[in-house]
Amino acid sequence: MAGAALPADDRLARELLDGLAEAVVTIDPAGVVTLVNAMAAELLPELTPGVGLAGCRVPALAEAARDGADTFETEHHGRRLRGLRRELAGDRCAWYVRDVTEEQARTDALLAERSRTAFLARAGSRLGLSLHREQTLRTAVTLPVPYLADVAVVVHRPPPPAEDEPHWIRCADGESTPVTGVAGWRTAESVPGLVEALEGDLTEPSPWLDAELADLAEVLPAGFGRPGTVLISPMPSAGGPAGALILARRPDRAGFDQREIALAREFAGRAGAALAAAELYGEQTHLARVLQNSLLPPKLPHLDGVTLAGGYRAAGDSLRIGGDFYDLFPTPTGGLFALGDVCGKGVGAAVLTGRVRQSLQTLRLVEQRPRELIALLNRALLDAPGAAARAQFTTLLLGTLDRQPDGGLLVRVAGGGHPAPLVIRAGGGIDVVRVGGMPVGALTAARFAEAEVRLAPGDLLLAYTDGVTEARGGPTELAMFGDDRLRQALASGAGLPPAALVDRVLQLVDEWLDGQPHDDIAMLAVAAS
Amino acid sequence: MSPGGRIGPATLAAYLEHLERADRAGAVALARGLLAEGCSVADVLVDLVAVAQREIGRRWLTGSWSVAQEHAATHVSELVVDALGTAVGAPRRGHVVVACVEGEWHALAARIVSEVVRAAGWRVTFLGASVPARHLVSYLHQTGPDAVLLSCVQPNRLVRAARMVEASRAAGVPVLAGGPGFGPEGRWATAIGAAAWGASARDAVRLLSGPLPAGTHTGPPPPPADDAYVAVLHRRRELVRLALAAVDVPEEAAEDVASGIAHLVDALIATARVDDDRLLLDFLGWQEEALTARGGRRLLDDVLAALERALAEHPRVAARLRNARAAVATG
């Protein structure tokens, strides 16, 4: 046995015990301390031989002794102690107590660091989601609560055309959604450092220890009371300050330590960058949207005695503008319609589309006969500066609708190299209105043609662009939708109102495409009603 | 039934009669009359127009109405929804966007939801039938709405719905799902990342007015439970081709059968996405009726067998197909 080799030498045993980094305390069967080593005397000076453990002045240990527990952990004389009980022979026992102060501090620091990293990672991914300013602001005030503060407020200056006045948005622990308001410069000035942060003069977060409720009452929830500590962080971005982040804690919560201030600065920086990106995107989309609105097909007007419907799908471009278009202008006897296809795709085609529509809108004031109007348009387009160099042309159908005494419509259509419109008779027959003509905007000597057709009540005229019939898809993914499928679809939909028929064709083409890319598609359906 | 019982079977029958005759003026007048009697916009849209629409669908399915009749009747109901929409006051709550999943053209239910939500005080933008995910994303970034209401009627569109939910979450906007395409009681809605599901327009109003059920509703969606999902999704077109090659159909029916097979493959992919065989089985139950006329069960079994062979390397997906074949065989 290993134990048998030990010398029965008290002095050696004592030296070995005193040399340990752990405190050792032995207890006799009556619960009285019999022996303490040197470390025990240092960490637990209250324990000396003869002291009863259950009544000793180390509360956690006394409690463990009373409860018969095998471990305890406590804060004692500024040290973190962790104790473990072992049974010894003869009903005695020993407590081994370690000083874990440094170990605990390292663990706490690691956990705190981890939670900070997790917070920033979450902030980074959430702030990266939206490109919309309001939503980014909502995210920026929602994220720090409750982790960093009980209330988070972002004070920001909305971009023009809004008046240059500080606005605020707040998220408070206990409020379900962010609240917004206008602060005004006077309120902003009463908060130390806020104006500086908004102007970009303040570069570091500054804690404000003696905040007066009156100064912040406007942005704090009713009943919040006087805040404990307040931290104001600038939200810098590449394009200048994006705003200021105010973090407020209740009085019963500890103030911001250095690491938390650094974290707030880091967070405010990320939020500032996200806000600036959203602002930039907002400006760009505003511009794009203004253009888009002028280029998208119009909302069709109401014409007495005529039912109209349009259908439009732009080729894959998130602006949804392209080279196909339709338009409709009311006239005293009915209306004037146009449907066309500018060669090319995307924004380039859309710009020319805009020019064609603008020109038509003006020229129709001086000329209403379709064939003459199309010739005039041709001259106007060729006359535009740089028209020859662009060599872009447009296929077009231009027609007048005239109400007839019998409730029908007389349609006169002039053509410029465009697919022939179809008439779906109430009974299900389909007539092709052969128009002909040459594309517009290509040749000065272009010749245009005109055709005439009568629509009885229940008949429907459909003008469409080749995006419909040339859509490629189906079982082979390569076959065109084609004239036959279009006519079949129209024949089975005879008698439907224009809107329902246009939707039906769009749906069939969409199913045919089955998610494959397509060209611009436009349709205009007219019926006498 | 609405409070006071003004919208009862007799009113419904009268409304359906207007639809049958495609009588726009009559249908609008009937709806306006109900408003004048004190019904709310929600009452008329939910208890009359939506109920009538289900009846229209039933008549079309059982063949008592033609496609043209169904379209014409739906169009009349759309005009009624339009007419009632103008009776709603200025918005006093947040902004929501209503969209139909890409490929879905039955927009009436979504329009009813739009108007009922609008009547509850929200600013509503209805993006229309068959909204491409790309357009939705661009719209969300431009306008930053509070929520997207996404309608999906057929479960085989669930994969596209999942893509739209993913896009909305990525733009930081939570999605409320609606429609039978999300499964019985909407059981597949949360699997693809929607915040919640509602069965009706009134559910949509209720979900919007309260806080959303716990969970994170933006950021990356929950991952698919079946890891073969991505592989099958990528082989979609190839699978349709293989299955089509394995069946013997007359040329004039080839296009219809091909589109039926594409829907079936979509349903299979959706099944893998939500990890619930019920989706595929429900879809087949419904598809079988449509296919019976064109070769029926035999054809369906050939298609399923061809897919099972092609997907042998994905045991879980192959097992789903075996299950489906067994279910089809026993009817």
PDB file of N, CA and C in Angstrom, chain A residues 269-323:
ATOM      1  N   GLY A 269     -21.843  53.169 -34.828  1.00  0.00           N
ATOM      2  CA  GLY A 269     -21.148  53.271 -36.114  1.00  0.00           C
ATOM      3  C   GLY A 269     -21.811  52.387 -37.167  1.00  0.00           C
ATOM      4  N   ARG A 270     -22.119  51.163 -36.761  1.00  0.00           N
ATOM      5  CA  ARG A 270     -22.765  50.257 -37.725  1.00  0.00           C
ATOM      6  C   ARG A 270     -24.146  50.762 -38.117  1.00  0.00           C
ATOM      7  N   ALA A 271     -24.886  51.230 -37.116  1.00  0.00           N
ATOM      8  CA  ALA A 271     -26.234  51.739 -37.408  1.00  0.00           C
ATOM      9  C   ALA A 271     -26.142  52.965 -38.313  1.00  0.00           C
ATOM     10  N   GLY A 272     -25.143  53.798 -38.071  1.00  0.00           N
ATOM     11  CA  GLY A 272     -24.959  54.993 -38.897  1.00  0.00           C
ATOM     12  C   GLY A 272     -24.689  54.618 -40.344  1.00  0.00           C
ATOM     13  N   ALA A 273     -23.832  53.621 -40.540  1.00  0.00           N
ATOM     14  CA  ALA A 273     -23.505  53.195 -41.903  1.00  0.00           C
ATOM     15  C   ALA A 273     -24.750  52.630 -42.595  1.00  0.00           C
ATOM     16  N   ALA A 274     -25.537  51.828 -41.853  1.00  0.00           N
ATOM     17  CA  ALA A 274     -26.747  51.242 -42.436  1.00  0.00           C
ATOM     18  C   ALA A 274     -27.741  52.341 -42.805  1.00  0.00           C
ATOM     19  N   LEU A 275     -27.849  53.335 -41.924  1.00  0.00           N
ATOM     20  CA  LEU A 275     -28.786  54.430 -42.163  1.00  0.00           C
ATOM     21  C   LEU A 275     -28.358  55.231 -43.393  1.00  0.00           C
ATOM     22  N   ALA A 276     -27.053  55.464 -43.519  1.00  0.00           N
ATOM     23  CA  ALA A 276     -26.560  56.232 -44.662  1.00  0.00           C
ATOM     24  C   ALA A 276     -26.809  55.458 -45.960  1.00  0.00           C
ATOM     25  N   ALA A 277     -26.605  54.129 -45.912  1.00  0.00           N
ATOM     26  CA  ALA A 277     -26.841  53.316 -47.111  1.00  0.00           C
ATOM     27  C   ALA A 277     -28.315  53.382 -47.499  1.00  0.00           C
ATOM     28  N   ALA A 278     -29.193  53.301 -46.492  1.00  0.00           N
ATOM     29  CA  ALA A 278     -30.631  53.351 -46.763  1.00  0.00           C
ATOM     30  C   ALA A 278     -31.014  54.711 -47.340  1.00  0.00           C
ATOM     31  N   GLU A 279     -30.381  55.783 -46.822  1.00  0.00           N
ATOM     32  CA  GLU A 279     -30.689  57.115 -47.341  1.00  0.00           C
ATOM     33  C   GLU A 279     -30.299  57.235 -48.805  1.00  0.00           C
ATOM     34  N   LEU A 280     -29.122  56.703 -49.104  1.00  0.00           N
ATOM     35  CA  LEU A 280     -28.634  56.769 -50.478  1.00  0.00           C
ATOM     36  C   LEU A 280     -29.559  55.973 -51.399  1.00  0.00           C
ATOM     37  N   TYR A 281     -29.924  54.751 -50.935  1.00  0.00           N
ATOM     38  CA  TYR A 281     -30.812  53.915 -51.733  1.00  0.00           C
ATOM     39  C   TYR A 281     -32.149  54.615 -51.930  1.00  0.00           C
ATOM     40  N   GLY A 282     -32.623  55.279 -50.867  1.00  0.00           N
ATOM     41  CA  GLY A 282     -33.888  55.992 -50.944  1.00  0.00           C
ATOM     42  C   GLY A 282     -33.851  57.081 -52.000  1.00  0.00           C
ATOM     43  N   GLU A 283     -32.751  57.832 -52.020  1.00  0.00           N
ATOM     44  CA  GLU A 283     -32.610  58.888 -53.029  1.00  0.00           C
ATOM     45  C   GLU A 283     -32.656  58.301 -54.438  1.00  0.00           C
ATOM     46  N   GLN A 284     -31.892  57.199 -54.610  1.00  0.00           N
ATOM     47  CA  GLN A 284     -31.817  56.594 -55.936  1.00  0.00           C
ATOM     48  C   GLN A 284     -33.169  56.042 -56.373  1.00  0.00           C
ATOM     49  N   THR A 285     -33.849  55.374 -55.430  1.00  0.00           N
ATOM     50  CA  THR A 285     -35.120  54.776 -55.846  1.00  0.00           C
ATOM     51  C   THR A 285     -36.171  55.853 -56.064  1.00  0.00           C
ATOM     52  N   HIS A 286     -36.048  56.949 -55.312  1.00  0.00           N
ATOM     53  CA  HIS A 286     -36.990  58.038 -55.541  1.00  0.00           C
ATOM     54  C   HIS A 286     -36.860  58.515 -56.987  1.00  0.00           C
ATOM     55  N   LEU A 287     -35.623  58.709 -57.389  1.00  0.00           N
ATOM     56  CA  LEU A 287     -35.345  59.126 -58.761  1.00  0.00           C
ATOM     57  C   LEU A 287     -35.888  58.095 -59.752  1.00  0.00           C
ATOM     58  N   ALA A 288     -35.549  56.818 -59.466  1.00  0.00           N
ATOM     59  CA  ALA A 288     -35.982  55.750 -60.368  1.00  0.00           C
ATOM     60  C   ALA A 288     -37.496  55.680 -60.424  1.00  0.00           C
ATOM     61  N   ARG A 289     -38.130  55.907 -59.261  1.00  0.00           N
ATOM     62  CA  ARG A 289     -39.579  55.764 -59.210  1.00  0.00           C
ATOM     63  C   ARG A 289     -40.276  56.881 -59.981  1.00  0.00           C
ATOM     64  N   VAL A 290     -39.716  58.078 -59.878  1.00  0.00           N
ATOM     65  CA  VAL A 290     -40.301  59.190 -60.628  1.00  0.00           C
ATOM     66  C   VAL A 290     -40.241  58.871 -62.122  1.00  0.00           C
ATOM     67  N   LEU A 291     -39.067  58.365 -62.557  1.00  0.00           N
ATOM     68  CA  LEU A 291     -38.919  57.994 -63.964  1.00  0.00           C
ATOM     69  C   LEU A 291     -39.862  56.851 -64.311  1.00  0.00           C
ATOM     70  N   GLN A 292     -39.888  55.855 -63.414  1.00  0.00           N
ATOM     71  CA  GLN A 292     -40.704  54.667 -63.649  1.00  0.00           C
ATOM     72  C   GLN A 292     -42.174  55.046 -63.828  1.00  0.00           C
ATOM     73  N   ASN A 293     -42.645  55.956 -62.940  1.00  0.00           N
ATOM     74  CA  ASN A 293     -44.047  56.351 -63.027  1.00  0.00           C
ATOM     75  C   ASN A 293     -44.366  57.018 -64.352  1.00  0.00           C
ATOM     76  N   SER A 294     -43.383  57.738 -64.899  1.00  0.00           N
ATOM     77  CA  SER A 294     -43.654  58.400 -66.167  1.00  0.00           C
ATOM     78  C   SER A 294     -43.560  57.410 -67.327  1.00  0.00           C
ATOM     79  N   LEU A 295     -42.958  56.254 -67.080  1.00  0.00           N
ATOM     80  CA  LEU A 295     -42.751  55.299 -68.167  1.00  0.00           C
ATOM     81  C   LEU A 295     -43.672  54.084 -68.097  1.00  0.00           C
ATOM     82  N   LEU A 296     -44.245  53.809 -66.914  1.00  0.00           N
ATOM     83  CA  LEU A 296     -45.135  52.649 -66.799  1.00  0.00           C
ATOM     84  C   LEU A 296     -46.423  52.914 -67.574  1.00  0.00           C
ATOM     85  N   PRO A 297     -47.108  51.842 -67.980  1.00  0.00           N
ATOM     86  CA  PRO A 297     -48.386  52.044 -68.672  1.00  0.00           C
ATOM     87  C   PRO A 297     -49.332  52.823 -67.768  1.00  0.00           C
ATOM     88  N   PRO A 298     -50.161  53.657 -68.356  1.00  0.00           N
ATOM     89  CA  PRO A 298     -51.041  54.508 -67.551  1.00  0.00           C
ATOM     90  C   PRO A 298     -52.224  53.732 -67.002  1.00  0.00           C
ATOM     91  N   LYS A 299     -52.856  54.295 -65.993  1.00  0.00           N
ATOM     92  CA  LYS A 299     -54.145  53.770 -65.552  1.00  0.00           C
ATOM     93  C   LYS A 299     -55.131  54.185 -66.633  1.00  0.00           C
ATOM     94  N   LEU A 300     -55.888  53.223 -67.158  1.00  0.00           N
ATOM     95  CA  LEU A 300     -56.755  53.537 -68.295  1.00  0.00           C
ATOM     96  C   LEU A 300     -57.927  54.391 -67.855  1.00  0.00           C
ATOM     97  N   PRO A 301     -58.281  55.387 -68.668  1.00  0.00           N
ATOM     98  CA  PRO A 301     -59.409  56.248 -68.294  1.00  0.00           C
ATOM     99  C   PRO A 301     -60.728  55.522 -68.501  1.00  0.00           C
ATOM    100  N   HIS A 302     -61.776  56.076 -67.927  1.00  0.00           N
ATOM    101  CA  HIS A 302     -63.100  55.532 -68.181  1.00  0.00           C
ATOM    102  C   HIS A 302     -63.688  56.202 -69.424  1.00  0.00           C
ATOM    103  N   LEU A 303     -64.133  55.401 -70.386  1.00  0.00           N
ATOM    104  CA  LEU A 303     -64.768  55.963 -71.577  1.00  0.00           C
ATOM    105  C   LEU A 303     -66.201  55.446 -71.637  1.00  0.00           C
ATOM    106  N   ASP A 304     -67.122  56.346 -71.887  1.00  0.00           N
ATOM    107  CA  ASP A 304     -68.522  55.914 -72.006  1.00  0.00           C
ATOM    108  C   ASP A 304     -68.668  54.939 -73.165  1.00  0.00           C
ATOM    109  N   GLY A 305     -69.387  53.875 -72.935  1.00  0.00           N
ATOM    110  CA  GLY A 305     -69.681  52.934 -74.009  1.00  0.00           C
ATOM    111  C   GLY A 305     -68.526  52.029 -74.391  1.00  0.00           C
ATOM    112  N   VAL A 306     -67.406  52.129 -73.691  1.00  0.00           N
ATOM    113  CA  VAL A 306     -66.228  51.316 -74.021  1.00  0.00           C
ATOM    114  C   VAL A 306     -65.701  50.677 -72.739  1.00  0.00           C
ATOM    115  N   THR A 307     -65.353  49.379 -72.807  1.00  0.00           N
ATOM    116  CA  THR A 307     -64.675  48.751 -71.684  1.00  0.00           C
ATOM    117  C   THR A 307     -63.250  48.451 -72.113  1.00  0.00           C
ATOM    118  N   LEU A 308     -62.309  48.813 -71.261  1.00  0.00           N
ATOM    119  CA  LEU A 308     -60.898  48.690 -71.621  1.00  0.00           C
ATOM    120  C   LEU A 308     -60.165  47.869 -70.584  1.00  0.00           C
ATOM    121  N   ALA A 309     -59.084  47.214 -71.028  1.00  0.00           N
ATOM    122  CA  ALA A 309     -58.191  46.587 -70.054  1.00  0.00           C
ATOM    123  C   ALA A 309     -56.814  46.512 -70.676  1.00  0.00           C
ATOM    124  N   GLY A 310     -55.803  46.723 -69.848  1.00  0.00           N
ATOM    125  CA  GLY A 310     -54.430  46.614 -70.323  1.00  0.00           C
ATOM    126  C   GLY A 310     -53.714  45.552 -69.522  1.00  0.00           C
ATOM    127  N   GLY A 311     -52.682  44.962 -70.129  1.00  0.00           N
ATOM    128  CA  GLY A 311     -51.856  43.990 -69.418  1.00  0.00           C
ATOM    129  C   GLY A 311     -50.410  44.289 -69.746  1.00  0.00           C
ATOM    130  N   TYR A 312     -49.551  44.208 -68.743  1.00  0.00           N
ATOM    131  CA  TYR A 312     -48.172  44.594 -68.980  1.00  0.00           C
ATOM    132  C   TYR A 312     -47.239  43.767 -68.108  1.00  0.00           C
ATOM    133  N   ARG A 313     -46.191  43.228 -68.703  1.00  0.00           N
ATOM    134  CA  ARG A 313     -45.140  42.532 -67.957  1.00  0.00           C
ATOM    135  C   ARG A 313     -43.811  42.918 -68.575  1.00  0.00           C
ATOM    136  N   ALA A 314     -42.960  43.548 -67.809  1.00  0.00           N
ATOM    137  CA  ALA A 314     -41.654  43.917 -68.343  1.00  0.00           C
ATOM    138  C   ALA A 314     -40.716  42.731 -68.245  1.00  0.00           C
ATOM    139  N   ALA A 315     -39.774  42.662 -69.188  1.00  0.00           N
ATOM    140  CA  ALA A 315     -38.734  41.634 -69.101  1.00  0.00           C
ATOM    141  C   ALA A 315     -37.963  41.874 -67.809  1.00  0.00           C
ATOM    142  N   GLY A 316     -37.279  40.818 -67.329  1.00  0.00           N
ATOM    143  CA  GLY A 316     -36.680  40.813 -65.997  1.00  0.00           C
ATOM    144  C   GLY A 316     -35.874  42.038 -65.599  1.00  0.00           C
ATOM    145  N   ASP A 317     -36.507  42.979 -64.960  1.00  0.00           N
ATOM    146  CA  ASP A 317     -35.825  44.175 -64.510  1.00  0.00           C
ATOM    147  C   ASP A 317     -36.675  44.679 -63.365  1.00  0.00           C
ATOM    148  N   SER A 318     -36.047  44.918 -62.219  1.00  0.00           N
ATOM    149  CA  SER A 318     -36.862  45.192 -61.039  1.00  0.00           C
ATOM    150  C   SER A 318     -37.537  46.556 -61.126  1.00  0.00           C
ATOM    151  N   LEU A 319     -37.154  47.385 -62.085  1.00  0.00           N
ATOM    152  CA  LEU A 319     -37.848  48.663 -62.247  1.00  0.00           C
ATOM    153  C   LEU A 319     -39.161  48.487 -62.999  1.00  0.00           C
ATOM    154  N   ARG A 320     -39.337  47.339 -63.618  1.00  0.00           N
ATOM    155  CA  ARG A 320     -40.554  47.008 -64.357  1.00  0.00           C
ATOM    156  C   ARG A 320     -40.841  47.977 -65.495  1.00  0.00           C
ATOM    157  N   ILE A 321     -39.805  48.545 -66.084  1.00  0.00           N
ATOM    158  CA  ILE A 321     -40.041  49.372 -67.256  1.00  0.00           C
ATOM    159  C   ILE A 321     -39.355  48.725 -68.441  1.00  0.00           C
ATOM    160  N   GLY A 322     -39.882  48.965 -69.625  1.00  0.00           N
ATOM    161  CA  GLY A 322     -39.304  48.312 -70.791  1.00  0.00           C
ATOM    162  C   GLY A 322     -39.717  49.013 -72.049  1.00  0.00           C
ATOM    163  N   GLY A 323     -39.656  48.280 -73.145  1.00  0.00           N
ATOM    164  CA  GLY A 323     -39.877  48.907 -74.445  1.00  0.00           C
ATOM    165  C   GLY A 323     -41.293  48.772 -74.970  1.00  0.00           C
TER     166      GLY A 323
END
